[in-house]
Amino acid sequence: MPPKPAVNTRWLTSKGIALAYKMIAERDNETVKIERESSLVIVAKARIWASEGWQVVITDPDGKSHAPAEFDRLLAA
């Protein structure tokens, strides 16, 4: 069987816009992944998940990870 070609992991919206911000929320044995192009939307969602007891991290377009204490920096950018 031939090897599978490399997969592009960059997600696009239905309009072809790259989704720059990624959120991962983990709790117990569950993991939720959400991707959005807007830092405002992803921070709002991440704050809600964190307030419900989930461990949340946002990855920005540069690949840097941000914990909840750093979410305000994403909005200032």
Coordinates of N, CA and C in Angstrom, one line a residue:
M1 N 0.8 -1.2 0.0 CA 0.0 0.0 0.0 C 0.9 1.2 0.0
P2 N 0.7 2.2 -0.9 CA 1.5 3.4 -1.0 C 1.2 4.3 0.2
P3 N 2.3 5.1 0.6 CA 2.1 6.0 1.8 C 1.0 7.1 1.4
K4 N 0.3 7.5 2.5 CA -0.7 8.6 2.3 C 0.1 9.9 2.1
P5 N -0.5 10.8 1.2 CA 0.2 12.1 1.1 C 0.0 12.9 2.3
A6 N 0.9 13.9 2.5 CA 0.8 14.8 3.7 C -0.5 15.5 3.6
V7 N -1.1 15.7 4.8 CA -2.4 16.4 4.9 C -2.2 17.8 5.4
N8 N -2.8 18.7 4.7 CA -2.8 20.1 5.1 C -3.7 20.3 6.3
T9 N -3.2 20.7 7.5 CA -4.0 20.8 8.7 C -4.6 22.1 8.9
R10 N -4.4 23.0 7.9 CA -5.0 24.4 8.0 C -6.5 24.3 7.6
W11 N -7.4 24.7 8.5 CA -8.8 24.6 8.2 C -9.3 25.9 7.6
L12 N -10.3 25.8 6.7 CA -10.9 26.9 6.0 C -12.4 27.0 6.3
T13 N -12.9 28.2 6.3 CA -14.3 28.3 6.5 C -15.0 28.0 5.1
S14 N -16.3 28.0 5.1 CA -17.0 27.7 3.8 C -16.7 28.8 2.8
K15 N -16.2 30.0 3.2 CA -15.9 31.0 2.3 C -14.4 31.0 1.9
G16 N -13.7 30.0 2.4 CA -12.3 29.9 2.0 C -11.3 30.7 2.9
I17 N -11.8 31.2 4.0 CA -11.0 32.0 4.9 C -10.3 31.1 5.9
A18 N -9.0 31.3 6.1 CA -8.2 30.5 7.0 C -8.7 30.7 8.5
L19 N -8.8 29.7 9.2 CA -9.2 29.8 10.6 C -7.9 29.9 11.4
A20 N -7.6 31.0 12.0 CA -6.3 31.3 12.6 C -6.2 30.9 14.0
Y21 N -7.3 31.0 14.8 CA -7.2 30.7 16.2 C -7.8 29.4 16.6
K22 N -7.1 28.6 17.4 CA -7.6 27.3 17.8 C -7.7 27.2 19.3
M23 N -8.8 26.6 19.8 CA -9.0 26.4 21.2 C -9.1 24.9 21.5
I24 N -8.4 24.5 22.5 CA -8.5 23.1 22.9 C -9.0 23.1 24.4
A25 N -10.1 22.5 24.7 CA -10.6 22.4 26.1 C -10.6 20.9 26.5
E26 N -10.0 20.7 27.7 CA -10.0 19.3 28.1 C -10.5 19.2 29.6
R27 N -11.2 18.1 29.8 CA -11.7 17.8 31.2 C -12.0 16.3 31.2
D28 N -11.4 15.7 32.3 CA -11.6 14.3 32.5 C -11.1 13.6 31.2
N29 N -11.9 12.8 30.6 CA -11.5 12.1 29.4 C -12.1 12.7 28.1
E30 N -12.5 14.0 28.2 CA -13.1 14.6 27.0 C -12.2 15.7 26.5
T31 N -12.2 15.9 25.2 CA -11.4 17.0 24.5 C -12.3 17.6 23.5
V32 N -12.4 19.0 23.5 CA -13.1 19.7 22.5 C -12.2 20.6 21.8
K33 N -12.3 20.6 20.5 CA -11.4 21.5 19.6 C -12.3 22.4 18.8
I34 N -12.0 23.7 18.9 CA -12.8 24.7 18.2 C -11.8 25.6 17.4
E35 N -12.1 26.0 16.2 CA -11.3 26.9 15.4 C -12.1 28.0 14.9
R36 N -11.6 29.3 15.0 CA -12.3 30.4 14.5 C -11.2 31.4 13.9
E37 N -11.7 32.3 13.0 CA -10.8 33.3 12.5 C -10.7 34.5 13.4
S38 N -11.6 34.7 14.3 CA -11.7 35.9 15.1 C -11.1 35.6 16.5
S39 N -10.2 36.5 17.0 CA -9.7 36.3 18.3 C -10.8 36.7 19.3
L40 N -11.6 37.6 19.0 CA -12.7 38.0 20.0 C -13.7 36.8 20.2
V41 N -14.0 36.1 19.2 CA -14.9 34.9 19.3 C -14.3 33.8 20.0
I42 N -13.0 33.5 19.7 CA -12.4 32.3 20.3 C -12.1 32.6 21.8
V43 N -11.8 33.9 22.1 CA -11.5 34.2 23.6 C -12.9 34.1 24.3
A44 N -13.9 34.6 23.7 CA -15.2 34.5 24.4 C -15.6 33.0 24.7
K45 N -15.5 32.2 23.7 CA -15.8 30.8 23.8 C -14.8 30.1 24.9
A46 N -13.6 30.4 24.8 CA -12.6 29.9 25.8 C -12.9 30.3 27.2
R47 N -13.3 31.5 27.4 CA -13.7 31.9 28.8 C -14.9 31.2 29.3
I48 N -15.8 30.9 28.4 CA -17.0 30.2 28.9 C -16.6 28.7 29.3
W49 N -15.8 28.1 28.4 CA -15.4 26.7 28.7 C -14.6 26.7 30.0
A50 N -13.7 27.7 30.2 CA -12.8 27.7 31.4 C -13.7 27.9 32.6
S51 N -14.7 28.7 32.5 CA -15.6 29.0 33.7 C -16.4 27.7 34.1
E52 N -16.5 26.8 33.1 CA -17.2 25.5 33.4 C -16.3 24.4 33.9
G53 N -15.0 24.8 34.2 CA -14.1 23.9 34.8 C -13.2 23.1 33.8
W54 N -13.2 23.5 32.5 CA -12.3 22.9 31.5 C -11.0 23.5 31.5
Q55 N -9.9 22.8 31.2 CA -8.6 23.3 31.0 C -8.5 23.8 29.6
V56 N -8.3 25.1 29.4 CA -8.4 25.7 28.0 C -7.1 26.3 27.6
V57 N -6.7 26.1 26.4 CA -5.6 26.7 25.7 C -6.0 27.2 24.4
I58 N -5.5 28.4 24.0 CA -5.8 29.0 22.7 C -4.4 29.0 22.0
T59 N -4.4 28.6 20.7 CA -3.2 28.8 19.9 C -3.5 29.8 18.9
D60 N -2.5 30.8 18.8 CA -2.7 31.9 17.9 C -2.2 31.6 16.5
P61 N -2.3 32.5 15.5 CA -1.8 32.3 14.1 C -0.3 32.0 14.1
D62 N 0.5 32.5 15.0 CA 1.9 32.2 15.0 C 2.3 30.9 15.7
G63 N 1.3 30.2 16.2 CA 1.5 28.9 16.8 C 1.8 29.0 18.3
K64 N 1.7 30.2 18.9 CA 2.0 30.3 20.3 C 0.7 29.9 21.1
S65 N 0.9 29.2 22.2 CA -0.2 28.8 23.1 C -0.4 29.8 24.2
H66 N -1.7 30.1 24.5 CA -2.1 31.0 25.5 C -3.0 30.4 26.5
A67 N -2.7 30.5 27.8 CA -3.5 30.0 28.9 C -4.6 31.1 29.2
P68 N -5.6 30.8 30.0 CA -6.6 31.8 30.3 C -6.1 33.2 30.8
A69 N -5.0 33.2 31.6 CA -4.5 34.4 32.1 C -3.9 35.3 31.0
E70 N -3.7 34.8 29.9 CA -3.1 35.5 28.8 C -4.1 35.9 27.7
F71 N -5.4 35.6 27.9 CA -6.4 35.8 26.8 C -6.6 37.3 26.5
D72 N -6.4 38.2 27.4 CA -6.5 39.6 27.1 C -5.5 40.1 26.1
R73 N -4.4 39.4 26.1 CA -3.3 39.8 25.1 C -3.8 39.5 23.7
L74 N -4.5 38.5 23.5 CA -5.0 38.1 22.2 C -6.0 39.2 21.7
L75 N -6.7 39.8 22.6 CA -7.7 40.8 22.2 C -7.0 42.1 21.8
A76 N -5.9 42.4 22.4 CA -5.1 43.6 22.2 C -4.4 43.6 20.8
A77 N -4.2 42.4 20.3 CA -3.4 42.2 19.1 C -4.1 42.7 17.9

